[in-house]
Coordinates of C-alpha atoms in Angstrom, one line a residue:
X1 CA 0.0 0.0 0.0
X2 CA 1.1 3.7 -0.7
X3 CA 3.0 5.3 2.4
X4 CA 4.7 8.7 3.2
X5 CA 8.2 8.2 1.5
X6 CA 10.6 11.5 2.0
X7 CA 13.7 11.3 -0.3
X8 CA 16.1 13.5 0.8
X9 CA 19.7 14.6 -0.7
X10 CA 19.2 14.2 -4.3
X11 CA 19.0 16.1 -7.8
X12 CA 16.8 17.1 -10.0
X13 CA 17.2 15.3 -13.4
X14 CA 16.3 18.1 -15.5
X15 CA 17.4 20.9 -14.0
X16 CA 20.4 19.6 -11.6
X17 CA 19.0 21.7 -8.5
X18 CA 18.9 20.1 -5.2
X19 CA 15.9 18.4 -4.5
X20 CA 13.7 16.9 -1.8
X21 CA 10.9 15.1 -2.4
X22 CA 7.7 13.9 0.3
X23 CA 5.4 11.2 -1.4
X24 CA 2.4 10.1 0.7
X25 CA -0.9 8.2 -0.7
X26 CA 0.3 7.5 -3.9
X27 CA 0.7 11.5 -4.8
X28 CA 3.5 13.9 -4.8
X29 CA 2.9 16.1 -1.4
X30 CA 6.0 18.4 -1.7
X31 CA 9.2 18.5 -4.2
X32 CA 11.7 21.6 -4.0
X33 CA 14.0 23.2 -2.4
X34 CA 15.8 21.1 0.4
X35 CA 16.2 24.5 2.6
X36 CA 12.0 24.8 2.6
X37 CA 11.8 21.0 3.7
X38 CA 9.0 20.1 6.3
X39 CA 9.8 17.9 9.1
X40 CA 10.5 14.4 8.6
X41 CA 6.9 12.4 8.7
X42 CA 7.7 8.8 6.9
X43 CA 10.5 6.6 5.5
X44 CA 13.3 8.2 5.0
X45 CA 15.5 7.5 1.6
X46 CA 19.2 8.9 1.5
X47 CA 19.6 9.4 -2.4
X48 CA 23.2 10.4 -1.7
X49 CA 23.0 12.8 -4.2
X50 CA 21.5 10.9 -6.9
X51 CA 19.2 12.4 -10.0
X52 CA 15.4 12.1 -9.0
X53 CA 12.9 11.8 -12.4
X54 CA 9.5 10.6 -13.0
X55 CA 9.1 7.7 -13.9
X56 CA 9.8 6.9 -17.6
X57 CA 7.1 6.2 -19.6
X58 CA 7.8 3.4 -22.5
X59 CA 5.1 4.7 -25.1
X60 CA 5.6 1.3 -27.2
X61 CA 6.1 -2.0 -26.2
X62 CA 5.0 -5.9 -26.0
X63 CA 5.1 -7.0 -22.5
X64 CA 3.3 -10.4 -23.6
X65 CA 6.3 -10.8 -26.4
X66 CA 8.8 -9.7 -24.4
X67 CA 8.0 -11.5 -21.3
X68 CA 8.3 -14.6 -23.9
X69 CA 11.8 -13.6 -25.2
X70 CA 13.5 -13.4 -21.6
X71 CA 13.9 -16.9 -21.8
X72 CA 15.1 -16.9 -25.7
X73 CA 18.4 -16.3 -26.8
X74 CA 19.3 -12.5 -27.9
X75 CA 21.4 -12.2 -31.0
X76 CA 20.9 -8.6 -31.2
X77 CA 25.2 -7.9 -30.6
X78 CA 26.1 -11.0 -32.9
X79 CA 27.2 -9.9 -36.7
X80 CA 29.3 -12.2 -38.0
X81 CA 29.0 -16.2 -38.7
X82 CA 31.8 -17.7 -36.1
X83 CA 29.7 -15.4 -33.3
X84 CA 26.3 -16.7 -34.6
X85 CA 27.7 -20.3 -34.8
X86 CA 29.3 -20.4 -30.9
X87 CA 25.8 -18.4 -29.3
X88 CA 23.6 -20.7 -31.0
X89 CA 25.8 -23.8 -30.3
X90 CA 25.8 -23.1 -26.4
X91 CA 22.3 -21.7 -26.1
X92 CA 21.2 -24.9 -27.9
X93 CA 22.9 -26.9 -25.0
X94 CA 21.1 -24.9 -22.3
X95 CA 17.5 -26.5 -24.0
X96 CA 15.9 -30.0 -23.7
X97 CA 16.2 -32.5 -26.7
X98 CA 13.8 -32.2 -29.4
X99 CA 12.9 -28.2 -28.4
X100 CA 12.9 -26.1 -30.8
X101 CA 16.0 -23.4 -31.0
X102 CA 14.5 -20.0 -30.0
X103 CA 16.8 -16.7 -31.0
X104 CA 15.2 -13.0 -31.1
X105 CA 16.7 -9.5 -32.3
X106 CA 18.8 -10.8 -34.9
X107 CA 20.2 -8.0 -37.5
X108 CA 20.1 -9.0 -41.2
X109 CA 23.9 -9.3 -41.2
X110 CA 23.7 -12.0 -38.5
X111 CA 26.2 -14.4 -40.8
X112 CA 28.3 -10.8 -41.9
X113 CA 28.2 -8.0 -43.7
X114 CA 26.5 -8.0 -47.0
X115 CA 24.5 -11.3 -46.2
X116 CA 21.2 -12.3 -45.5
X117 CA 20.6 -15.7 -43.2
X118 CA 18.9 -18.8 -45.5
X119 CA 18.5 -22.2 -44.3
X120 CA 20.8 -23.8 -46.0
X121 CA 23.4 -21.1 -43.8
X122 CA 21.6 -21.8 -40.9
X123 CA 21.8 -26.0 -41.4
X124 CA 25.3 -25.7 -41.1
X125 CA 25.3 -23.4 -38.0
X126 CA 22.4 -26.2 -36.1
X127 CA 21.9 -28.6 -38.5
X128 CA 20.2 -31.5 -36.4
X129 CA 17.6 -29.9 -34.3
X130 CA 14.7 -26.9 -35.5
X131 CA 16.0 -23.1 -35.5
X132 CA 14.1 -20.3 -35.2
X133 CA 15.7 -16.6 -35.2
X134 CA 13.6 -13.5 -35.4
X135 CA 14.7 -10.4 -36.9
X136 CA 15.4 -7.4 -34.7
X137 CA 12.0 -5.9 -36.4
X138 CA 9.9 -9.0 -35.3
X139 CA 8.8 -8.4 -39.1
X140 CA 11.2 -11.4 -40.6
X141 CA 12.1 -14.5 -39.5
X142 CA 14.7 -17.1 -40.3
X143 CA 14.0 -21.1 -40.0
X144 CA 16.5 -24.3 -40.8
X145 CA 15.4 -27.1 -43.2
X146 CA 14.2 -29.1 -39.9
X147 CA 11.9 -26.3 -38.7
X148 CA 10.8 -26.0 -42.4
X149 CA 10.0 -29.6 -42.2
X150 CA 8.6 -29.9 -39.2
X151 CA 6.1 -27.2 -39.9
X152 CA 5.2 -28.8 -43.2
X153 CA 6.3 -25.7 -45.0
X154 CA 8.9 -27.8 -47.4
X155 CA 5.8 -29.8 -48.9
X156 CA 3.2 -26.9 -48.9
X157 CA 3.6 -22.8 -49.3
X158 CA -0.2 -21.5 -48.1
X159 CA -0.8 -18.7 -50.2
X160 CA -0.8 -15.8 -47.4
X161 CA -2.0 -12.2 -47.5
X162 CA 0.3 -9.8 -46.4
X163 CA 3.2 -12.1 -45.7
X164 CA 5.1 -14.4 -47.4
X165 CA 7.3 -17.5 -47.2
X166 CA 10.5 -16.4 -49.4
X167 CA 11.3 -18.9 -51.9
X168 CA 14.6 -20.2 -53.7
X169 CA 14.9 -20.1 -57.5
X170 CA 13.7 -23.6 -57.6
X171 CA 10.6 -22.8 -55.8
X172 CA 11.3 -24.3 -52.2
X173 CA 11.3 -21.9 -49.4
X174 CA 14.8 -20.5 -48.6
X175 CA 14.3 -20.3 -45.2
X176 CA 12.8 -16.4 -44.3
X177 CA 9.8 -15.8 -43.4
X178 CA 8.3 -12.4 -43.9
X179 CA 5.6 -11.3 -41.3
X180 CA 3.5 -13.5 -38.1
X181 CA 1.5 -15.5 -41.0
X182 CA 4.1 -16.9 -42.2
X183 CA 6.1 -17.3 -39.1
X184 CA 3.2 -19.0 -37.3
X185 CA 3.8 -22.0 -38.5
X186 CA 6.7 -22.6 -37.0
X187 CA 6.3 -20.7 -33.7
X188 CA 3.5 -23.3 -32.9
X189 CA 6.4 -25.8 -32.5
X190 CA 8.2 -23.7 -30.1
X191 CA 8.2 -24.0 -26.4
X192 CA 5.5 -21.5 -25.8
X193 CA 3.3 -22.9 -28.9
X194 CA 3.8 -19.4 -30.6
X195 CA 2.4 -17.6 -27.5
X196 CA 4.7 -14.5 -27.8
X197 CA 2.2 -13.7 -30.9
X198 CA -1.0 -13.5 -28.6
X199 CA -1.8 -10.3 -29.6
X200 CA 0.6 -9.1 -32.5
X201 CA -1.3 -8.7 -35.0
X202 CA -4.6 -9.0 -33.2
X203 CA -4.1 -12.8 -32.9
X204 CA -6.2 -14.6 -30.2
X205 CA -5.6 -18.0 -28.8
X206 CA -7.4 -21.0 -30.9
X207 CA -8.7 -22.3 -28.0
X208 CA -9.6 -21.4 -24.5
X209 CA -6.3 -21.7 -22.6
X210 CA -7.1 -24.0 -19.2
X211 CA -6.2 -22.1 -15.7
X212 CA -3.0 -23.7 -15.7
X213 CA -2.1 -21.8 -19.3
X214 CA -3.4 -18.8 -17.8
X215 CA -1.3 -19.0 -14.8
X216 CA 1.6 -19.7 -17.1
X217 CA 0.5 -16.6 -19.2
X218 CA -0.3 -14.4 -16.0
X219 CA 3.3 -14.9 -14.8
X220 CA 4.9 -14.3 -18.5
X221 CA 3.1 -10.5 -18.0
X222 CA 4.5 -10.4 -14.5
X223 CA 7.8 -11.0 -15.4
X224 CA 7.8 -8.8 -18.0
X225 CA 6.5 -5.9 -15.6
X226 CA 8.7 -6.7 -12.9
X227 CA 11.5 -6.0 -15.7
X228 CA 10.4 -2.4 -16.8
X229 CA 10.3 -1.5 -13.1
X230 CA 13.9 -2.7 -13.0
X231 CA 14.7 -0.2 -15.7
X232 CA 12.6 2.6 -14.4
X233 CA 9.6 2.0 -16.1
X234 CA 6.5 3.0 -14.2
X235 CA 4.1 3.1 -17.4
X236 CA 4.0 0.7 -20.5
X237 CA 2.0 1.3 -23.3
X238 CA 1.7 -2.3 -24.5
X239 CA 0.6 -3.5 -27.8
X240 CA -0.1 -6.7 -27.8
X241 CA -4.0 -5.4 -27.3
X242 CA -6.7 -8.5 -27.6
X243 CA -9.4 -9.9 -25.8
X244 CA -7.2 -13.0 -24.0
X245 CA -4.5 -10.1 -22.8
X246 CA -7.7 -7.7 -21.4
X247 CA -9.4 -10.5 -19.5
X248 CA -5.7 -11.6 -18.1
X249 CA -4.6 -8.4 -17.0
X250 CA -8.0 -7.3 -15.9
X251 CA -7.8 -10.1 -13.5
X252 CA -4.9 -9.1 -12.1
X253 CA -5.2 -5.6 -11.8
X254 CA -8.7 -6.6 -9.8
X255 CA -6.4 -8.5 -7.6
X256 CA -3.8 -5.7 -7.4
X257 CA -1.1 -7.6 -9.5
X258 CA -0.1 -4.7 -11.7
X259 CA 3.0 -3.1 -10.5
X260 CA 3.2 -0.5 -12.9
X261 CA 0.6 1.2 -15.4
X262 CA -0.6 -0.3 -18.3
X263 CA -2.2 1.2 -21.5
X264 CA -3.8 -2.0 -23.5
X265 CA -5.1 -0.9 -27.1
X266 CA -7.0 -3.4 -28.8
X267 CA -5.8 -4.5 -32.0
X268 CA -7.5 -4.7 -35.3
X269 CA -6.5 -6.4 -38.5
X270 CA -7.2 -6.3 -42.1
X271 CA -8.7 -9.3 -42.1
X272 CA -11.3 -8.8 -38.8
X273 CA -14.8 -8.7 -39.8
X274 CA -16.9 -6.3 -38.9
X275 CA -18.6 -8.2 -35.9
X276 CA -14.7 -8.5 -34.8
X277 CA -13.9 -4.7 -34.9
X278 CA -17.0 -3.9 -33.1
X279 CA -16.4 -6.6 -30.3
X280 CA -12.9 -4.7 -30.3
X281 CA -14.1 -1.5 -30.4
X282 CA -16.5 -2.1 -27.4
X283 CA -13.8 -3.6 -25.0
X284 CA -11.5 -0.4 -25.9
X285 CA -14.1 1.3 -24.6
X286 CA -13.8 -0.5 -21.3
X287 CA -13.5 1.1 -18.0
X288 CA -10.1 1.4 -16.2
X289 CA -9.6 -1.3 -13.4
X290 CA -6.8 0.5 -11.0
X291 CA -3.6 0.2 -12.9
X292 CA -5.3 -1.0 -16.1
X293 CA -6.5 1.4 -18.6
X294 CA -8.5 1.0 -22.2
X295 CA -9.6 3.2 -24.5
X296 CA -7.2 2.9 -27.8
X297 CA -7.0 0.7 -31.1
X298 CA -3.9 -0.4 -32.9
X299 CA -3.7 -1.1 -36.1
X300 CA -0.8 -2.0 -38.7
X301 CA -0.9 0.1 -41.5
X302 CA 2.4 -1.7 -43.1
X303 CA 5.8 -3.5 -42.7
X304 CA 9.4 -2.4 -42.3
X305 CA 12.1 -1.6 -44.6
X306 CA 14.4 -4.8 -44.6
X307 CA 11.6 -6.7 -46.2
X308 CA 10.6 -4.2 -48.8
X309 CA 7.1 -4.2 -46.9
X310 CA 7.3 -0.2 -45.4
X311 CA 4.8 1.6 -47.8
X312 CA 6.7 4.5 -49.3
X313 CA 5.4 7.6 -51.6
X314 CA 8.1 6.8 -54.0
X315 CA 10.0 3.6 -55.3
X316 CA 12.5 1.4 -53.6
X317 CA 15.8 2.1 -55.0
X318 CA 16.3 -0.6 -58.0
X319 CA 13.2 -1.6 -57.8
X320 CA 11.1 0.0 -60.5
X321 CA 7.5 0.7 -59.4
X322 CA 7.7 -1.4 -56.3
X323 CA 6.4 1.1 -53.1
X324 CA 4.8 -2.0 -51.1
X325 CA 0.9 -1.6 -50.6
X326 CA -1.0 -0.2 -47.3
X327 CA -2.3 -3.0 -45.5
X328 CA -5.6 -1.6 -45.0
X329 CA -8.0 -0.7 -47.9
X330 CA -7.9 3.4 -47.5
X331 CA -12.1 3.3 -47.4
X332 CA -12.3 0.3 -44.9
X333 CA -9.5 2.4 -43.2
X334 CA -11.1 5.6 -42.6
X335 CA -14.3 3.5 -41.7
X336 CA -12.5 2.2 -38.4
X337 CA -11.1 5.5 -38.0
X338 CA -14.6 7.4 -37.8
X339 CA -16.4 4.5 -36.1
X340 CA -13.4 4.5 -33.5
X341 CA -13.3 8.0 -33.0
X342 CA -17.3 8.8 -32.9
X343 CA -16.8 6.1 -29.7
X344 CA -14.4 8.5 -28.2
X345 CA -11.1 6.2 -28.7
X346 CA -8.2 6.6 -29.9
X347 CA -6.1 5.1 -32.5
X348 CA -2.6 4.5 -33.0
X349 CA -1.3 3.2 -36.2
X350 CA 2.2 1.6 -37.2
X351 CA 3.6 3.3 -40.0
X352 CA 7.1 3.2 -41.1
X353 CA 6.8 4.7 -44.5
X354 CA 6.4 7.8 -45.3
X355 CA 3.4 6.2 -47.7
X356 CA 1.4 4.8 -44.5
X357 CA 1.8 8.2 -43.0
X358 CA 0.2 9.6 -45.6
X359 CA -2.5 7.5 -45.9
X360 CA -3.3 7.3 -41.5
X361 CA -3.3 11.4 -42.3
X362 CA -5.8 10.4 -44.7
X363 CA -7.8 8.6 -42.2
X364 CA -7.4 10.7 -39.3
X365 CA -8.6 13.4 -41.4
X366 CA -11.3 11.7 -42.1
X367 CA -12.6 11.0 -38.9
X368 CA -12.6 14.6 -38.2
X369 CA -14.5 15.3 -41.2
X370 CA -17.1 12.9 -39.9
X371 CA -17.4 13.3 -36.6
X372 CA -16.1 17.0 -35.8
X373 CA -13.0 18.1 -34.4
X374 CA -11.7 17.2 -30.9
X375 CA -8.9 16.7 -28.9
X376 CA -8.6 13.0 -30.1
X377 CA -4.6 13.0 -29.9
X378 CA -4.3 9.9 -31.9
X379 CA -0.6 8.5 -32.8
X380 CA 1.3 7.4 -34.7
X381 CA 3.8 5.3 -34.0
X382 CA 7.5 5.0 -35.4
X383 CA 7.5 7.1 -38.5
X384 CA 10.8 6.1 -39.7
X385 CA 10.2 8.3 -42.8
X386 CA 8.2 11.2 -43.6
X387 CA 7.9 13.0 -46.6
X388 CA 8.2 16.7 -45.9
X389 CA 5.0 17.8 -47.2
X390 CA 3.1 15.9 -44.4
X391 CA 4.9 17.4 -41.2
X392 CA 2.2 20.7 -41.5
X393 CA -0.5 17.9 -41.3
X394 CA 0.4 15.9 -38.4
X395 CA 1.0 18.9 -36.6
X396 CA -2.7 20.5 -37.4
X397 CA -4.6 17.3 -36.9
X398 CA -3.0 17.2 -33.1
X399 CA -1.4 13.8 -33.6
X400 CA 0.8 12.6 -31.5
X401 CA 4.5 11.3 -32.9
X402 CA 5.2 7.7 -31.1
X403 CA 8.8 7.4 -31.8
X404 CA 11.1 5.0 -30.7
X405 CA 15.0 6.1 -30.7
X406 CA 16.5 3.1 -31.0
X407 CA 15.6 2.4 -34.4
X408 CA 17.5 4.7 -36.7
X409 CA 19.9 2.3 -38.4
X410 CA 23.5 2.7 -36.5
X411 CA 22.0 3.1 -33.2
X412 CA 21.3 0.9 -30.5
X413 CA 23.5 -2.0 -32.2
X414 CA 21.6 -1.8 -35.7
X415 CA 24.2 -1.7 -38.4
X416 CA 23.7 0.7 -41.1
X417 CA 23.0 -1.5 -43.9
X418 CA 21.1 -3.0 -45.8
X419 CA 18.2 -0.5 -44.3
X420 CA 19.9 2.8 -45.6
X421 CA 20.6 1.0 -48.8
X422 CA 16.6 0.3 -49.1
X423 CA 15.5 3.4 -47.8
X424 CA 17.9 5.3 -51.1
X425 CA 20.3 8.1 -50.2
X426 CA 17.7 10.8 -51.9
X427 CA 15.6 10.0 -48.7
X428 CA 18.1 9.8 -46.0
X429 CA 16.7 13.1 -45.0
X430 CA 13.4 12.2 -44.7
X431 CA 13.9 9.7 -41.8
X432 CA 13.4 9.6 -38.3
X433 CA 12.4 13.3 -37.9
X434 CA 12.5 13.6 -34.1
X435 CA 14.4 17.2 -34.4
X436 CA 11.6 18.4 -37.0
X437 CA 8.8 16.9 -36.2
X438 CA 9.6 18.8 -32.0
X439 CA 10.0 22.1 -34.0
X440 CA 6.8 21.9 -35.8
X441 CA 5.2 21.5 -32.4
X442 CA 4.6 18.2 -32.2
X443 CA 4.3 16.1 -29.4
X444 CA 6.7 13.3 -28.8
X445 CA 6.7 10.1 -27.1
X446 CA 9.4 7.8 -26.5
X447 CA 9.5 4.3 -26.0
X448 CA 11.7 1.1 -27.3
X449 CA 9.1 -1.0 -29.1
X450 CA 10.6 -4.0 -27.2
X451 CA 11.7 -6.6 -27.4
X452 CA 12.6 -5.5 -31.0
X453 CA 14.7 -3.4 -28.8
X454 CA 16.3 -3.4 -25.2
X455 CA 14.0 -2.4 -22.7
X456 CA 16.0 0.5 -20.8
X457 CA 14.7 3.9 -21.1
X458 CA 18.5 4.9 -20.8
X459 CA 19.7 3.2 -23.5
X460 CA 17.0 4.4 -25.9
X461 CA 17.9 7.8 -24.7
X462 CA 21.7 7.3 -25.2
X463 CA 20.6 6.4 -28.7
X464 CA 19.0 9.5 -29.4
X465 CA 21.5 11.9 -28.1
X466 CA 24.4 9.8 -29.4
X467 CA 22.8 9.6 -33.3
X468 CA 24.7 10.8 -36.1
X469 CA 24.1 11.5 -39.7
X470 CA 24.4 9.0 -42.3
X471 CA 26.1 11.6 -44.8
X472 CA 27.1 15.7 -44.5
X473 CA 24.0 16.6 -45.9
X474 CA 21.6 15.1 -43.4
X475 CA 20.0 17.4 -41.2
X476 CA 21.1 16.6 -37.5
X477 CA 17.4 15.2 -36.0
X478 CA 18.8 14.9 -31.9
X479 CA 17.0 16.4 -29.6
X480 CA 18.6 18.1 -26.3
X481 CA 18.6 16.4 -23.7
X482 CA 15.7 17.9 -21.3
X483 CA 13.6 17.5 -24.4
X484 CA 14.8 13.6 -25.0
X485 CA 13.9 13.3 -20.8
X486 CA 10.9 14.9 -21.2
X487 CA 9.3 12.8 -24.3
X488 CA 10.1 9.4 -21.8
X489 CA 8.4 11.2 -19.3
X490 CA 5.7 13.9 -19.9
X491 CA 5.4 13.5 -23.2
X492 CA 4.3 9.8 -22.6
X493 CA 1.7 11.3 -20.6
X494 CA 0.5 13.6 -22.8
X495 CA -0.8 11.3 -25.2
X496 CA -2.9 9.7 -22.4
X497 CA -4.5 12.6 -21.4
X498 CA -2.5 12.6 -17.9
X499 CA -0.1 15.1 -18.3
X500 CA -1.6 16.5 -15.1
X501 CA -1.3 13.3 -13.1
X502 CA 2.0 12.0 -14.0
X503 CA 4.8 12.9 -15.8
X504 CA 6.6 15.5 -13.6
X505 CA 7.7 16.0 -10.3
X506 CA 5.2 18.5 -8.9
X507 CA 3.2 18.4 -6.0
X508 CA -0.8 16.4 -6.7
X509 CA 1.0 14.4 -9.4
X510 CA 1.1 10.2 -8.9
X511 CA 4.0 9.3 -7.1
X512 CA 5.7 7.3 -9.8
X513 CA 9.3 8.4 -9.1
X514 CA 12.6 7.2 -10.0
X515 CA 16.5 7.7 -9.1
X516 CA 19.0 7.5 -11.2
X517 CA 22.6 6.8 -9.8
X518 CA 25.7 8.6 -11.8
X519 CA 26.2 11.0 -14.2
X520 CA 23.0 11.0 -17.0
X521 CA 24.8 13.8 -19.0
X522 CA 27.4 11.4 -20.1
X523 CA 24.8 8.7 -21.7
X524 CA 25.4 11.1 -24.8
X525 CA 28.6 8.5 -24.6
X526 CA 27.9 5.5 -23.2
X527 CA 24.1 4.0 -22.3
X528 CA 26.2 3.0 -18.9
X529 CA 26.9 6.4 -17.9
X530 CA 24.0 6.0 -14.9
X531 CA 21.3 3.4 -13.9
X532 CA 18.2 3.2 -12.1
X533 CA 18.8 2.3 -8.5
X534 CA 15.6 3.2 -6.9
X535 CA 11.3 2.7 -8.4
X536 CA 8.0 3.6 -7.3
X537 CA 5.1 3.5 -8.9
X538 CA 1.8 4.7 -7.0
X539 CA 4.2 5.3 -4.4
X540 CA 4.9 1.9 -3.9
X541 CA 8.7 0.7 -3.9
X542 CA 8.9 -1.7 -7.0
X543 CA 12.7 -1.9 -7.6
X544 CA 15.8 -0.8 -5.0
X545 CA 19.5 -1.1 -5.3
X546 CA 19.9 1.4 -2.1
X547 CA 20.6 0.1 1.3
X548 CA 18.3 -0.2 3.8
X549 CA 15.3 1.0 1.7

């Protein structure tokens, strides 16, 4: 339960003052000047001089997902063959006979640079037992012959809609699998049956799980929580949205399980009908239930660059007339939008091209047409390109720009190429517009997108004030470093209409408070430069590295 916690001897994050801070009942009481401090009333926390913040807000995640990968091998730092061969070798080890080989966050120059895994490159690396790497995206994946077997894709390619099983010359698959379709088949012969997709993608479970499954699923979520609290985390945004994720976490929010806040969105796909959207539509609209809230739909509007799938204005470089294809029809698109918005939701759309930016704009725009302006402050989230003429309309439709900076190619352990290849030079400058999109006036909101990603808040924000140009003539998109803090913390918020609740440390604002131990000025350098030694969330202590606390 919330108690009076008075931290005393610390910093302010933003502004480097000396601060004190009283939290009782869940709520900031008093945060200022040490010299105007009231007399001691509840536990007392030495920060010994540490850097006090509130609590980072990760705007895009998958707890479900990542909750999943914890116990999956991350090849997110491996780039060359020999590495790939030993991690895989003694991961393999680790795993009972007959399991199927789990890897995550692999870069497409997992073998080396210039190459692209196959199967036949991944027989020789495991040949005897099933292999399954995803790609850092979670857009691609990357099976052996065994796991192609197994999953009876060597003897039958389903014709899929919006993903595809890549095949050789001769017409048998070569081993990558382009989006959750055609990775599903495979993922069912995992260890967790393919559960880290429950919910990407608005997938549901076949079947009722049995209480056991639930408990097993229940825990996957708790772990994954207990996690972002480790790194600071106080709020997740997380987008693995359906109807088996909102009864689960509904449950334990009843039973006060949530640590920190959670944001579920419901997700809707192409292919839902339209008694599915509206069962959707009405359980967004559902009530919060203490550290649970509803009220938002996510939809995928297209793929990523590295598998040609991003929907662009213009062509992919050597690739005449090839721009990919929205995934959603632009009149059964703007449908959703108006009959989510007339309910008083709102939506948040992947786009990574500057062509599904366009065409959510299109949407958005629509809606308003329809229903009459408000402040709806949809998203949209990652925006890897934009095409210039589009920045005046974001910014007058109040959208919100959901941004994660660990995704610009170089950053965060993502090699340059072959994304900056894809994306064509003549674009460079059209990508990740964090600096542009701020001077325009519109808000930002940080987050990782984990675990496509790592999790921690302060190695995302290393990323984005360590981010370089690609070439001279790029414009320099970083942000300072208030404004970097500030989009992890009230410009999470914002978005979710609580920019008066949380976000800041302020008296009458939630108690969702962390400290930060060494020198955050130098993550510009090094994501190491500080970590998170102290949590609370509703003014509850969730994670402590201090003494006696």
């Amino acid at each position: 339960m919330p108690q009076t916690i008075d931290i005393l001897n610390a910093r302010d994050l933003l502004t480097g003052r000396p601060m004190a801070l009283r939290l009782r009942d869940g709520q900031i009481e008093y945060a200022g000047d040490p010299t105007d401090w009231p007399a001691p009333k509840g536990q007392r926390i030495d920060a010994a001089g540490g850097w006090l913040s509130a609590g980072f807000c990760d705007s895009h995640l998958h707890l479900f997902w990542g909750g999943v990968t914890l116990n999956q091998l991350n090849l997110l730092d491996v780039h060359d063959r020999d590495s790939a061969a030993r991690a895989i070798t003694a991961f393999a080890a680790t795993r009972p006979e007959g399991e199927v080989i789990c890897a995550y966050s692999a870069n497409y120059d997992l073998l080396g640079p210039g190459t692209r895994p196959d199967r036949r490159a991944l027989d020789t690396l495991l040949p005897d037992r099933p292999l399954l790497i995803r790609a850092v995206d979670g857009h691609a994946a990357w099976a052996n012959t065994v796991a192609l077997r197994l999953a009876g894709l060597m003897d039958h390619v389903p014709a899929l809609r919006g993903a595809e099983v890549v095949l050789d010359a001769d017409g048998r698959p070569n081993g990558e699998l382009r989006e959750g379709a055609a990775i599903e088949p495979v993922t069912r012969l995992t260890a967790n049956a393919g559960r880290e997709l429950l919910g990407i993608g608005g997938v549901e479970p076949e079947t009722p799980p049995d209480p056991d499954q639930r408990a097993r699923d229940k825990a996957t979520l708790a772990t994954a929580m207990a996690t972002c609290a480790a790194f600071g985390i106080t709020t997740a945004v997380n987008m693995d949205g359906n109807l088996y994720q909102a009864d689960l976490l509904t449950e334990m929010a009843q039973a006060g399980e949530l640590p920190i806040r959670v944001v579920l969105p419901m997700t809707l796909a192409p292919d839902h009908d339209d008694a599915r959207i509206d069962r959707l539509i009405a359980a967004a609209g559902r009530a919060p239930v203490g550290k649970l809230s509803f009220g938002w739909i996510k939809m995928f509007m297209d793929g990523v660059f590295d598998t040609w799938t991003a929907f662009r204005t213009d062509d992919y470089p050597g690739r005449p007339g090839v721009r990919s294809a929205p995934l959603f029809a632009p009149p059964r698109f703007a449908e959703i939008c108006r009959k989510a918005d007339a309910a008083g939701l709102q939506i948040e759309v992947h786009c990574v091209g500057d062509g599904a930016v366009r065409a959510t704009l299109d949407g958005y725009a629509a809606a308003r047409a329809a229903n009459g302006p408000r402040d709806a402050r949809h998203r949209i989230e990652h925006i890897d390109m934009l095409h210039p003429d589009d920045l005046a309309r974001i910014k007058a439709l109040g959208v919100v720009a959901s941004m994660q900076p660990v995704h610009p190619p170089g950053s965060s352990g993502l090699p340059l190429e072959p994304t900056i290849s894809i994306m064509g030079r003549h674009r460079w400058a059209d990508t990740f517009p964090w600096a542009a999109l701020a001077a325009a006036g519109v808000p930002l909101a940080f987050g990782t997108d984990w675990p496509t990603a790592p999790l921690s808040p302060l190695n995302a924000i290393h990323a984005a004030l360590s981010r370089q140009p690609w070439a001279a003539e790029m414009p320099d998109q970083r942000l300072p470093f208030a404004e970097v803090i500030a989009a992890y913390t009230r410009g999470g918020a914002y978005p979710l209409f609580e920019e008066t609740r949380r976000g800041t440390l302020a008296p009458g604002q939630a108690a969702d408070v962390i400290l930060l131990e060494g020198d955050p000025q130098a993550l510009a350098t090094a994501p190491e430069a500080c970590r998170v030694v102290l949590t609370l969330c509703d003014g509850v202590i969730l994670h402590t590295e201090l003494p006696q606390c």
